[in-house]
Tab-separated table of C-alpha atoms in Angstrom:
chain	number	residue	atom	x	y	z
A	1	MET	CA	-150.592	65.295	119.757
A	2	PRO	CA	-149.756	61.616	119.052
A	3	LEU	CA	-147.083	59.961	121.133
A	4	ALA	CA	-145.119	59.123	118.000
A	5	LEU	CA	-144.650	62.850	117.370
A	6	TYR	CA	-142.938	63.347	120.732
A	7	LEU	CA	-140.752	60.278	120.051
A	8	LEU	CA	-139.697	61.931	116.815
A	9	ALA	CA	-138.961	65.152	118.735
A	10	LEU	CA	-136.730	63.115	121.070
A	11	ALA	CA	-134.757	62.068	118.033
A	12	VAL	CA	-134.520	65.682	116.880
A	13	PHE	CA	-133.347	66.495	120.417
A	14	ALA	CA	-130.489	63.934	120.022
A	15	THR	CA	-129.489	65.221	116.592
A	16	GLY	CA	-129.700	68.838	117.700
A	17	THR	CA	-127.554	68.099	120.779
A	18	SER	CA	-124.941	66.468	118.517
A	19	GLU	CA	-124.910	69.377	116.097
A	20	PHE	CA	-124.089	71.894	118.840
A	21	LEU	CA	-122.056	69.580	121.100
A	22	PRO	CA	-118.551	70.497	120.033
A	23	ALA	CA	-119.158	74.143	121.142
A	24	GLY	CA	-119.081	73.058	124.786
A	25	LEU	CA	-116.276	70.542	124.447
A	26	LEU	CA	-113.645	72.334	122.293
A	27	PRO	CA	-110.903	72.442	124.976
A	28	GLU	CA	-111.434	68.819	125.942
A	29	ILE	CA	-111.573	67.492	122.379
A	30	ALA	CA	-108.497	69.520	121.386
A	31	ALA	CA	-106.522	68.201	124.382
A	32	GLY	CA	-107.712	64.633	124.023
A	33	LEU	CA	-106.797	64.330	120.315
A	34	ASP	CA	-103.769	66.621	120.492
A	35	VAL	CA	-105.091	69.231	118.049
A	36	SER	CA	-105.524	72.967	118.257
A	37	VAL	CA	-108.802	74.576	119.447
A	38	GLU	CA	-109.132	76.020	115.908
A	39	ALA	CA	-109.010	72.495	114.446
A	40	ALA	CA	-111.512	71.213	116.972
A	41	GLY	CA	-113.806	74.036	116.008
A	42	THR	CA	-114.042	72.626	112.413
A	43	LEU	CA	-116.016	69.691	113.778
A	44	ALA	CA	-119.100	71.997	113.821
A	45	SER	CA	-118.312	72.903	110.203
A	46	ALA	CA	-118.023	69.205	109.302
A	47	PHE	CA	-121.496	68.540	110.615
A	48	ALA	CA	-122.953	71.594	108.951
A	49	LEU	CA	-121.331	70.756	105.569
A	50	GLY	CA	-122.806	67.279	105.721
A	51	MET	CA	-126.190	68.921	106.377
A	52	VAL	CA	-125.725	71.378	103.466
A	53	ALA	CA	-125.110	68.549	101.026
A	54	GLY	CA	-127.423	66.080	102.668
A	55	ALA	CA	-130.487	68.230	103.232
A	56	PRO	CA	-131.588	68.594	99.505
A	57	LEU	CA	-130.063	65.290	98.411
A	58	MET	CA	-131.637	63.244	101.170
A	59	ALA	CA	-134.958	65.110	100.848
A	60	ALA	CA	-135.017	64.168	97.137
A	61	TRP	CA	-133.828	60.605	97.795
A	62	ALA	CA	-136.143	59.839	100.698
A	63	ARG	CA	-139.287	61.799	99.650
A	64	ARG	CA	-141.124	58.634	98.658
A	65	TRP	CA	-139.565	56.134	101.076
A	66	PRO	CA	-141.610	54.068	103.542
A	67	ARG	CA	-141.451	56.390	106.503
A	68	ARG	CA	-140.998	53.994	109.446
A	69	ALA	CA	-138.186	52.021	107.820
A	70	GLY	CA	-136.417	55.152	106.575
A	71	LEU	CA	-136.638	56.946	109.929
A	72	PHE	CA	-135.374	53.905	111.789
A	73	GLY	CA	-132.487	53.473	109.352
A	74	PHE	CA	-131.360	57.050	109.606
A	75	VAL	CA	-131.475	57.033	113.438
A	76	ALA	CA	-129.453	53.758	113.466
A	77	VAL	CA	-126.688	55.246	111.213
A	78	PHE	CA	-126.635	58.386	113.371
A	79	ALA	CA	-126.159	56.404	116.565
A	80	ALA	CA	-123.440	54.235	114.968
A	81	ALA	CA	-121.533	57.282	113.791
A	82	HIS	CA	-121.418	58.620	117.395
A	83	ALA	CA	-120.290	55.268	118.756
A	84	VAL	CA	-117.387	55.226	116.306
A	85	GLY	CA	-116.586	58.860	117.181
A	86	ALA	CA	-116.568	58.030	120.911
A	87	VAL	CA	-113.875	55.296	120.580
A	88	THR	CA	-111.599	56.724	117.883
A	89	GLY	CA	-108.226	58.236	118.691
A	90	SER	CA	-107.946	59.921	115.297
A	91	PHE	CA	-109.181	63.448	114.635
A	92	ALA	CA	-109.669	62.603	110.985
A	93	VAL	CA	-111.976	59.662	111.777
A	94	LEU	CA	-113.905	61.821	114.235
A	95	PHE	CA	-114.258	64.453	111.526
A	96	ALA	CA	-115.566	61.805	109.089
A	97	THR	CA	-118.106	60.556	111.649
A	98	ARG	CA	-119.447	64.115	111.969
A	99	VAL	CA	-120.109	64.177	108.220
A	100	VAL	CA	-121.795	60.782	108.214
A	101	ALA	CA	-123.936	61.765	111.216
A	102	ALA	CA	-124.921	64.946	109.440
A	103	LEU	CA	-126.026	63.048	106.311
A	104	ALA	CA	-128.110	60.718	108.447
A	105	ASN	CA	-129.625	63.646	110.315
A	106	ALA	CA	-130.546	65.351	106.981
A	107	GLY	CA	-132.320	62.235	105.834
A	108	PHE	CA	-134.086	61.784	109.113
A	109	LEU	CA	-135.380	65.373	109.135
A	110	ALA	CA	-136.557	65.149	105.532
A	111	LEU	CA	-138.766	62.175	106.462
A	112	ALA	CA	-139.691	63.379	109.947
A	113	VAL	CA	-141.257	66.624	108.724
A	114	VAL	CA	-143.507	64.740	106.286
A	115	THR	CA	-144.327	62.121	108.907
A	116	ALA	CA	-145.170	64.733	111.579
A	117	ALA	CA	-147.649	66.406	109.221
A	118	ALA	CA	-149.195	63.022	108.326
A	119	LEU	CA	-149.737	62.022	111.973
A	120	VAL	CA	-152.222	64.861	112.687
A	121	ALA	CA	-155.288	66.434	111.127
A	122	PRO	CA	-154.592	68.810	108.143
A	123	ASP	CA	-155.387	71.857	110.254
A	124	ARG	CA	-152.796	70.922	112.922
A	125	LYS	CA	-149.789	70.442	110.692
A	126	GLY	CA	-148.146	73.664	111.829
A	127	ARG	CA	-148.421	72.671	115.491
A	128	ALA	CA	-147.087	69.171	114.709
A	129	VAL	CA	-143.990	70.580	112.971
A	130	GLY	CA	-143.556	72.953	115.871
A	131	VAL	CA	-143.551	70.049	118.335
A	132	LEU	CA	-141.042	68.252	116.177
A	133	LEU	CA	-138.658	71.205	115.910
A	134	SER	CA	-138.932	71.939	119.641
A	135	GLY	CA	-136.309	69.192	119.975
A	136	THR	CA	-133.751	71.585	118.532
A	137	THR	CA	-134.323	74.370	121.065
A	138	ALA	CA	-134.429	71.787	123.852
A	139	ALA	CA	-131.030	70.659	122.685
A	140	THR	CA	-129.566	74.168	123.091
A	141	VAL	CA	-131.196	74.583	126.574
A	142	VAL	CA	-130.544	71.168	127.977
A	143	GLY	CA	-128.606	68.830	125.689
A	144	VAL	CA	-125.522	71.001	124.911
A	145	PRO	CA	-124.940	72.225	128.463
A	146	ALA	CA	-125.504	68.706	129.796
A	147	GLY	CA	-123.034	67.386	127.254
A	148	ALA	CA	-120.485	69.987	128.225
A	149	LEU	CA	-120.900	69.169	131.908
A	150	LEU	CA	-120.633	65.392	131.202
A	151	GLY	CA	-117.474	66.070	129.215
A	152	GLN	CA	-115.940	67.984	132.124
A	153	LEU	CA	-116.932	65.443	134.756
A	154	LEU	CA	-115.965	62.347	132.789
A	155	ASP	CA	-114.541	62.795	129.303
A	156	TRP	CA	-115.688	64.297	125.994
A	157	ARG	CA	-116.192	60.739	124.741
A	158	ALA	CA	-118.874	60.245	127.348
A	159	ALA	CA	-120.886	63.053	125.735
A	160	PHE	CA	-120.790	61.237	122.397
A	161	TRP	CA	-121.849	58.018	123.983
A	162	ALA	CA	-124.758	59.869	125.585
A	163	VAL	CA	-125.989	61.050	122.197
A	164	ALA	CA	-125.782	57.532	120.857
A	165	ALA	CA	-127.737	56.290	123.861
A	166	LEU	CA	-130.449	58.881	123.244
A	167	CYS	CA	-130.934	57.419	119.850
A	168	VAL	CA	-132.011	54.036	121.283
A	169	PRO	CA	-135.455	55.107	122.681
A	170	ALA	CA	-135.912	57.275	119.617
A	171	ALA	CA	-135.342	54.287	117.345
A	172	VAL	CA	-137.625	52.069	119.407
A	173	GLY	CA	-140.240	54.801	119.394
A	174	VAL	CA	-140.042	54.990	115.590
A	175	LEU	CA	-140.684	51.231	115.295
A	176	LEU	CA	-143.493	51.166	117.843
A	177	GLY	CA	-145.173	54.554	117.299
A	178	VAL	CA	-144.876	55.458	113.608
A	179	PRO	CA	-147.386	53.700	111.317
A	180	ALA	CA	-145.762	51.511	108.689
A	181	GLY	CA	-147.362	53.748	106.090
A	182	ALA	CA	-146.699	53.799	102.402
A	183	GLU	CA	-144.683	56.128	100.281
A	184	ALA	CA	-145.474	59.769	100.435
A	185	SER	CA	-148.204	60.665	97.944
A	186	GLY	CA	-149.699	63.723	96.395
A	187	ALA	CA	-146.366	65.592	96.104
A	188	PRO	CA	-145.475	67.463	92.941
A	189	ALA	CA	-142.850	66.063	90.591
A	190	LEU	CA	-139.332	66.575	91.803
A	191	ARG	CA	-138.500	68.679	88.708
A	192	ALA	CA	-141.367	71.035	89.547
A	193	GLU	CA	-140.120	71.363	93.162
A	194	LEU	CA	-136.548	72.028	91.994
A	195	ALA	CA	-137.857	74.767	89.677
A	196	GLN	CA	-138.823	76.815	92.776
A	197	LEU	CA	-135.101	77.520	93.178
A	198	ALA	CA	-135.305	79.921	90.214
A	199	ARG	CA	-137.327	82.337	92.288
A	200	PRO	CA	-135.133	85.396	93.118
A	201	ARG	CA	-136.998	86.100	96.412
A	202	LEU	CA	-136.317	82.617	97.625
A	203	TRP	CA	-132.605	82.880	96.787
A	204	LEU	CA	-132.302	86.153	98.656
A	205	THR	CA	-134.112	84.830	101.665
A	206	LEU	CA	-131.990	81.753	101.827
A	207	LEU	CA	-128.782	83.807	101.485
A	208	LEU	CA	-129.864	86.104	104.344
A	209	ALA	CA	-130.635	83.038	106.482
A	210	ALA	CA	-127.200	81.621	105.792
A	211	LEU	CA	-125.398	84.834	106.715
A	212	VAL	CA	-127.310	85.260	110.014
A	213	ASN	CA	-126.722	81.642	110.920
A	214	ALA	CA	-123.017	82.016	110.010
A	215	ALA	CA	-122.797	84.847	112.518
A	216	THR	CA	-124.675	82.812	115.167
A	217	PHE	CA	-122.533	79.709	114.863
A	218	GLY	CA	-119.298	81.585	114.387
A	219	ALA	CA	-119.789	83.252	117.764
A	220	PHE	CA	-121.492	80.317	119.513
A	221	THR	CA	-118.754	77.811	118.605
A	222	PHE	CA	-116.120	79.818	120.417
A	223	LEU	CA	-118.107	80.866	123.493
A	224	ALA	CA	-116.331	78.424	125.819
A	225	PRO	CA	-112.860	79.976	125.317
A	226	VAL	CA	-114.285	83.377	126.156
A	227	VAL	CA	-115.879	82.125	129.366
A	228	THR	CA	-112.580	80.557	130.540
A	229	GLY	CA	-110.403	83.379	129.120
A	230	PRO	CA	-111.406	87.083	129.143
A	231	ALA	CA	-114.416	86.528	131.457
A	232	GLY	CA	-112.167	84.939	134.026
A	233	LEU	CA	-114.729	82.294	134.934
A	234	GLY	CA	-113.979	78.642	135.612
A	235	ARG	CA	-114.746	75.767	133.251
A	236	GLY	CA	-117.817	75.031	135.384
A	237	TRP	CA	-119.393	78.208	134.083
A	238	VAL	CA	-119.328	76.956	130.450
A	239	PRO	CA	-122.556	74.903	130.810
A	240	VAL	CA	-124.176	77.944	132.599
A	241	VAL	CA	-123.393	80.204	129.634
A	242	LEU	CA	-124.637	77.593	127.205
A	243	VAL	CA	-127.890	77.291	129.094
A	244	LEU	CA	-128.328	81.051	128.891
A	245	PHE	CA	-127.740	81.026	125.150
A	246	GLY	CA	-130.090	78.058	124.822
A	247	ALA	CA	-132.792	79.789	126.825
A	248	GLY	CA	-132.427	82.725	124.552
A	249	THR	CA	-132.908	80.554	121.502
A	250	PHE	CA	-136.108	79.170	123.016
A	251	LEU	CA	-137.414	82.680	123.551
A	252	GLY	CA	-136.418	83.722	120.070
A	253	VAL	CA	-138.005	80.712	118.378
A	254	SER	CA	-141.161	81.169	120.408
A	255	ALA	CA	-141.435	84.813	119.452
A	256	ALA	CA	-140.838	83.999	115.790
A	257	GLY	CA	-143.375	81.238	115.901
A	258	ARG	CA	-146.077	83.624	117.156
A	259	LEU	CA	-145.180	86.671	114.989
A	260	ALA	CA	-143.331	85.601	111.863
A	261	ASP	CA	-146.527	84.762	109.845
A	262	THR	CA	-147.825	88.323	109.992
A	263	TRP	CA	-145.010	90.513	111.325
A	264	SER	CA	-141.912	89.052	109.673
A	265	ARG	CA	-140.734	92.344	108.195
A	266	GLN	CA	-140.995	94.139	111.491
A	267	LEU	CA	-139.140	91.332	113.229
A	268	LEU	CA	-136.332	91.546	110.747
A	269	CYS	CA	-136.181	95.359	110.763
A	270	VAL	CA	-135.797	95.374	114.536
A	271	GLY	CA	-133.878	92.183	115.168
A	272	GLY	CA	-131.253	92.707	112.415
A	273	PRO	CA	-129.893	96.040	113.616
A	274	LEU	CA	-129.985	94.871	117.262
A	275	LEU	CA	-127.789	91.920	116.255
A	276	LEU	CA	-125.370	94.329	114.457
A	277	LEU	CA	-125.026	96.199	117.727
A	278	GLY	CA	-125.153	93.184	120.024
A	279	TRP	CA	-122.174	91.153	118.758
A	280	PRO	CA	-119.646	94.001	119.136
A	281	ALA	CA	-121.124	94.794	122.536
A	282	LEU	CA	-120.502	91.183	123.568
A	283	ALA	CA	-116.861	91.551	122.453
A	284	VAL	CA	-116.446	94.763	124.547
A	285	CYS	CA	-118.095	93.212	127.575
A	286	ALA	CA	-116.332	89.852	127.406
A	287	GLY	CA	-114.212	90.688	130.459
A	288	ARG	CA	-117.252	91.694	132.525
A	289	PRO	CA	-119.320	88.655	133.473
A	290	ALA	CA	-122.173	90.796	134.873
A	291	LEU	CA	-122.713	92.132	131.337
A	292	LEU	CA	-121.577	89.152	129.368
A	293	LEU	CA	-124.169	86.753	130.778
A	294	PRO	CA	-127.353	88.799	129.997
A	295	LEU	CA	-125.947	89.669	126.592
A	296	VAL	CA	-125.452	86.006	125.776
A	297	LEU	CA	-129.143	85.408	126.579
A	298	LEU	CA	-130.311	88.401	124.525
A	299	LEU	CA	-128.123	87.504	121.493
A	300	GLY	CA	-129.363	83.858	121.610
A	301	ALA	CA	-132.919	85.245	121.423
A	302	LEU	CA	-132.180	87.713	118.677
A	303	SER	CA	-130.198	85.299	116.544
A	304	PHE	CA	-132.816	82.596	116.555
A	305	ALA	CA	-135.781	85.037	116.200
A	306	VAL	CA	-134.222	86.464	113.099
A	307	GLY	CA	-133.107	83.071	111.768
A	308	ALA	CA	-136.494	81.414	112.374
A	309	THR	CA	-138.314	84.318	110.736
A	310	LEU	CA	-136.107	83.998	107.637
A	311	VAL	CA	-136.864	80.282	107.527
A	312	THR	CA	-140.572	81.003	107.711
A	313	ARG	CA	-140.248	83.424	104.816
A	314	ALA	CA	-138.289	80.825	102.885
A	315	LEU	CA	-141.024	78.234	103.397
A	316	TYR	CA	-143.630	80.677	102.083
A	317	GLU	CA	-141.487	81.508	99.042
A	318	ALA	CA	-141.061	77.763	98.372
A	319	SER	CA	-144.665	76.811	98.912
A	320	GLY	CA	-144.667	75.103	95.519
A	321	ALA	CA	-142.031	72.637	96.787
A	322	PRO	CA	-143.796	70.956	99.773
A	323	THR	CA	-141.278	68.113	100.207
A	324	MET	CA	-138.194	70.031	99.233
A	325	ALA	CA	-138.717	73.421	100.948
A	326	GLY	CA	-137.462	72.137	104.277
A	327	GLY	CA	-134.397	70.808	102.503
A	328	TYR	CA	-133.670	74.224	100.994
A	329	ALA	CA	-133.987	75.993	104.283
A	330	THR	CA	-131.930	73.400	106.114
A	331	ALA	CA	-129.215	73.627	103.520
A	332	ALA	CA	-129.032	77.417	103.823
A	333	LEU	CA	-128.902	77.361	107.587
A	334	ASN	CA	-126.236	74.767	107.677
A	335	LEU	CA	-124.158	76.483	104.964
A	336	GLY	CA	-124.032	79.371	107.360
A	337	ALA	CA	-123.248	76.996	110.279
A	338	ALA	CA	-120.340	75.575	108.269
A	339	VAL	CA	-118.834	78.829	107.080
A	340	GLY	CA	-119.374	80.799	110.313
A	341	PRO	CA	-116.917	78.837	112.532
A	342	LEU	CA	-114.344	78.779	109.732
A	343	LEU	CA	-114.441	82.551	109.401
A	344	ALA	CA	-114.520	83.041	113.134
A	345	ALA	CA	-111.449	80.797	113.525
A	346	THR	CA	-109.397	83.182	111.302
A	347	THR	CA	-109.811	85.880	113.984
A	348	LEU	CA	-108.118	83.696	116.633
A	349	PRO	CA	-106.169	83.792	118.898
A	350	SER	CA	-108.139	86.920	119.811
A	351	ALA	CA	-110.884	85.420	122.038
A	352	THR	CA	-113.361	88.126	121.113
A	353	GLY	CA	-112.545	88.033	117.402
A	354	PRO	CA	-115.421	85.640	116.553
A	355	PHE	CA	-117.875	88.181	117.920
A	356	ARG	CA	-116.546	90.904	115.610
A	357	ALA	CA	-116.677	88.456	112.703
A	358	ALA	CA	-120.308	87.790	113.610
A	359	ALA	CA	-121.092	91.542	113.483
A	360	ALA	CA	-119.456	91.749	110.008
A	361	LEU	CA	-121.609	88.916	108.696
A	362	VAL	CA	-124.759	90.553	110.066
A	363	ALA	CA	-123.707	93.819	108.409
A	364	VAL	CA	-123.379	92.053	105.062
A	365	ALA	CA	-126.837	90.544	105.523
A	366	LEU	CA	-128.423	93.893	106.314
A	367	LEU	CA	-126.742	95.439	103.285
A	368	LEU	CA	-127.954	92.707	101.015
A	369	GLY	CA	-131.375	92.845	102.478
A	370	ALA	CA	-131.570	96.584	101.810
A	371	VAL	CA	-130.221	96.292	98.267
A	372	GLY	CA	-132.514	93.347	97.451
A	373	ARG	CA	-135.607	94.770	99.192
A	374	PRO	CA	-137.559	95.102	95.900
A	375	LEU	CA	-137.239	91.357	95.478
A	376	THR	CA	-138.956	90.727	98.846
A	377	ARG	CA	-142.067	92.730	98.158
A	378	GLY	CA	-145.338	91.075	97.557
């Protein structure tokens, strides 16, 4: 694989770390800016809402941009947004920087997926995109726990500065490693790609992906208060729990990557019901660390295996939209990531309420999947 591809993955690692970062810093951000934990939790929704709007818009806007200049510009804006967030004393400004960073991230991913495929031979495009997106799972395993630990040892602002610093080698790598290139060529007309949204099977798949991701983010965003509350563990255990969840996401994505092309229905039929059982089990076991910790690992794996499988199915359904399909899937996932924490916050101050909300969202997804099953045949 070309070096430039790994440099792009580093940028995805930085953006993925940022997207999940508030989950490990909620108490620190809330105390530092004198807001409630519920309000701090909306930072995850702010980023996700920016991705929802930005994914299709930026994919359409940047689909024919010069790749190197576009990638560098988006990384620079992303870094600047985190620098502003690290110095502000206003929660409103921090909220706004999350939206700006999300828009920049959406634009970067839209160009990065196309660039990754262009850097390798046609028969290695799948592997190239896999290397690129490995930055996201690395963020959950390493970036988010490291950010949480850094926030505890120093200050939550230090974690934001760290994300901005990660963007520097990524930006340099884009300039040095990505060919100047021309505009993307050979893509269908934008109108033809947008017409793919009229496909009922695509709509259903995107809706299911949004619901499952809403459950995942609704529960994940409020893991830290459970660790320090019902579980009776110290704040030092928060990074440990986040590492477990991140390790689970890696296992889930790996399983989906190997099986989703040919066994997607079986993965969904097994993983969906297990999620429906798993989230309430996590609520019941919240006060028992010996059970809580392995369940966090398992639910991280199940959530991302099901979510990644749904994304794979969405990409197949939108095969006629090669430059916009990723935007559709990204928008659906981040719509869930935006709505999930908001719904979970309504169950507070019950520390385990978000887990029950996650179970309800999975139940809705399973019901819709069963009702709409005829649409998914073929």
